[in-house]
């Protein structure tokens, strides 16, 4: 049975961005800059989509870690995962928090994620691949 782990969210990071977008949209609408106000809506919608739909799914049947963030989807074979380690890297990634895990897989590939339940997530991966190195 698949296990779904939602992303942790750093609201201090996204809150100001959302407030700025809402404020600029309201200001643009009040000043009759309707086109500017309409431009804000898709950006705000995209950010909300990412906030609501970023999660990490461990699929034991397929032996796959599925990482979903809005329209983007990564599929990582659990057997290819070499290590899972904590990271505070600021690189763009499907992680909504700066408290991240770096999953290294294959020869040079990696993905940064931020599951809310880090211990449960790591346990689910180790159940499928006990050879994963972790901190």
Short mmCIF file of C-alpha atoms in Angstrom, two decimals:
data_model
loop_
_atom_site.label_atom_id
_atom_site.label_comp_id
_atom_site.label_asym_id
_atom_site.label_seq_id
_atom_site.Cartn_x
_atom_site.Cartn_y
_atom_site.Cartn_z
CA UNK A 1 0.00 0.00 0.00
CA UNK A 2 1.39 3.40 -0.95
CA UNK A 3 2.30 5.92 1.72
CA UNK A 4 1.83 9.65 1.10
CA UNK A 5 3.91 12.23 2.95
CA UNK A 6 2.87 15.90 2.54
CA UNK A 7 5.57 18.53 2.31
CA UNK A 8 6.44 20.64 5.33
CA UNK A 9 5.79 24.32 4.59
CA UNK A 10 7.87 27.26 5.78
CA UNK A 11 5.06 29.81 6.11
CA UNK A 12 7.54 32.55 7.00
CA UNK A 13 8.93 32.06 3.49
CA UNK A 14 5.66 31.88 1.54
CA UNK A 15 3.50 34.15 3.72
CA UNK A 16 5.21 37.40 2.71
CA UNK A 17 5.20 36.42 -0.98
CA UNK A 18 1.48 35.64 -0.89
CA UNK A 19 0.71 38.82 1.09
CA UNK A 20 2.72 40.90 -1.39
CA UNK A 21 0.89 39.38 -4.36
CA UNK A 22 -2.53 39.86 -2.78
CA UNK A 23 -1.67 43.42 -1.75
CA UNK A 24 -0.35 44.37 -5.18
CA UNK A 25 -3.40 42.79 -6.83
CA UNK A 26 -5.78 44.76 -4.60
CA UNK A 27 -3.81 47.97 -5.16
CA UNK A 28 -3.78 47.45 -8.94
CA UNK A 29 -7.53 46.78 -8.98
CA UNK A 30 -8.24 49.83 -6.78
CA UNK A 31 -6.17 52.04 -9.09
CA UNK A 32 -8.00 50.60 -12.12
CA UNK A 33 -4.94 48.77 -13.46
CA UNK A 34 -7.07 45.73 -14.19
CA UNK A 35 -4.56 44.06 -16.50
CA UNK A 36 -1.91 44.25 -13.77
CA UNK A 37 -4.39 42.86 -11.25
CA UNK A 38 -5.22 39.99 -13.60
CA UNK A 39 -1.54 39.14 -14.06
CA UNK A 40 -1.23 38.58 -10.31
CA UNK A 41 -4.01 35.96 -10.27
CA UNK A 42 -2.23 33.21 -12.24
CA UNK A 43 0.97 33.71 -10.24
CA UNK A 44 -0.95 33.51 -6.97
CA UNK A 45 -2.87 30.50 -8.27
CA UNK A 46 0.35 28.71 -9.22
CA UNK A 47 1.87 29.30 -5.78
CA UNK A 48 -1.31 28.03 -4.10
CA UNK A 49 -1.27 24.99 -6.40
CA UNK A 50 2.29 24.20 -5.32
CA UNK A 51 1.42 24.68 -1.64
CA UNK A 52 -1.60 22.39 -1.88
CA UNK A 53 -0.17 19.67 -4.11
CA UNK A 54 3.44 19.05 -3.09
CA UNK A 55 3.82 15.59 -1.60
CA UNK A 56 6.05 12.53 -1.65
CA UNK A 57 4.61 9.08 -2.29
CA UNK A 58 6.39 5.81 -1.52
CA UNK A 59 4.93 3.08 -3.74
CA UNK A 60 6.04 -0.36 -2.49
CA UNK A 61 4.35 -2.22 -5.36
CA UNK A 62 6.42 -0.39 -7.99
CA UNK A 63 9.43 0.18 -5.67
CA UNK A 64 9.26 3.88 -6.57
CA UNK A 65 9.42 7.20 -4.76
CA UNK A 66 7.09 9.60 -6.55
CA UNK A 67 7.72 13.30 -5.92
CA UNK A 68 4.86 15.60 -6.95
CA UNK A 69 4.94 19.40 -6.91
CA UNK A 70 2.18 21.05 -8.92
CA UNK A 71 2.64 20.07 -12.58
CA UNK A 72 6.06 18.50 -11.99
CA UNK A 73 6.52 14.81 -11.17
CA UNK A 74 9.72 12.88 -10.46
CA UNK A 75 9.88 9.08 -10.24
CA UNK A 76 12.89 7.73 -8.37
CA UNK A 77 13.43 3.96 -8.17
CA UNK A 78 13.93 3.16 -4.48
CA UNK A 79 16.59 0.62 -5.43
CA UNK A 80 18.63 3.47 -7.00
CA UNK A 81 18.62 5.61 -3.84
CA UNK A 82 22.13 5.73 -2.40
CA UNK A 83 21.69 8.12 0.53
CA UNK A 84 19.28 10.40 2.37
CA UNK A 85 20.83 13.25 4.33
CA UNK A 86 19.64 16.50 5.91
CA UNK A 87 20.19 19.62 3.82
CA UNK A 88 19.62 23.36 4.10
CA UNK A 89 20.45 23.95 0.44
CA UNK A 90 18.63 26.90 -1.13
CA UNK A 91 18.45 25.36 -4.61
CA UNK A 92 15.11 25.29 -6.33
CA UNK A 93 13.40 22.02 -5.55
CA UNK A 94 10.06 20.34 -4.80
CA UNK A 95 10.48 21.26 -1.13
CA UNK A 96 8.33 23.93 0.52
CA UNK A 97 10.53 24.21 3.59
CA UNK A 98 14.22 24.96 4.06
CA UNK A 99 14.44 21.99 6.45
CA UNK A 100 15.14 19.52 3.65
CA UNK A 101 16.37 16.05 2.88
CA UNK A 102 18.73 15.46 -0.03
CA UNK A 103 18.02 12.15 -1.74
CA UNK A 104 20.97 11.01 -3.83
CA UNK A 105 20.22 8.35 -6.42
CA UNK A 106 21.86 6.87 -9.47
CA UNK A 107 25.39 8.05 -10.14
CA UNK A 108 25.04 11.85 -9.89
CA UNK A 109 21.33 12.61 -9.46
CA UNK A 110 19.67 14.11 -6.42
CA UNK A 111 16.39 15.71 -5.38
CA UNK A 112 15.69 17.95 -2.38
CA UNK A 113 12.45 17.30 -0.51
CA UNK A 114 10.89 18.33 2.81
CA UNK A 115 8.45 15.74 4.18
CA UNK A 116 6.57 16.88 7.27
CA UNK A 117 7.14 13.42 8.85
CA UNK A 118 10.84 12.91 8.16
CA UNK A 119 11.18 9.85 10.42
CA UNK A 120 8.17 8.10 8.89
CA UNK A 121 9.35 8.93 5.38
CA UNK A 122 12.84 7.56 6.02
CA UNK A 123 11.39 4.43 7.64
CA UNK A 124 9.21 3.81 4.57
CA UNK A 125 12.25 4.09 2.27
CA UNK A 126 14.44 1.89 4.49
CA UNK A 127 11.73 -0.77 4.55
CA UNK A 128 12.08 -1.07 0.76
CA UNK A 129 15.85 -0.53 0.56
CA UNK A 130 17.77 -1.13 3.81
CA UNK A 131 21.07 -0.31 2.02
CA UNK A 132 20.24 3.43 1.93
CA UNK A 133 22.82 5.45 3.87
CA UNK A 134 21.24 8.00 6.18
CA UNK A 135 22.12 10.46 8.96
#
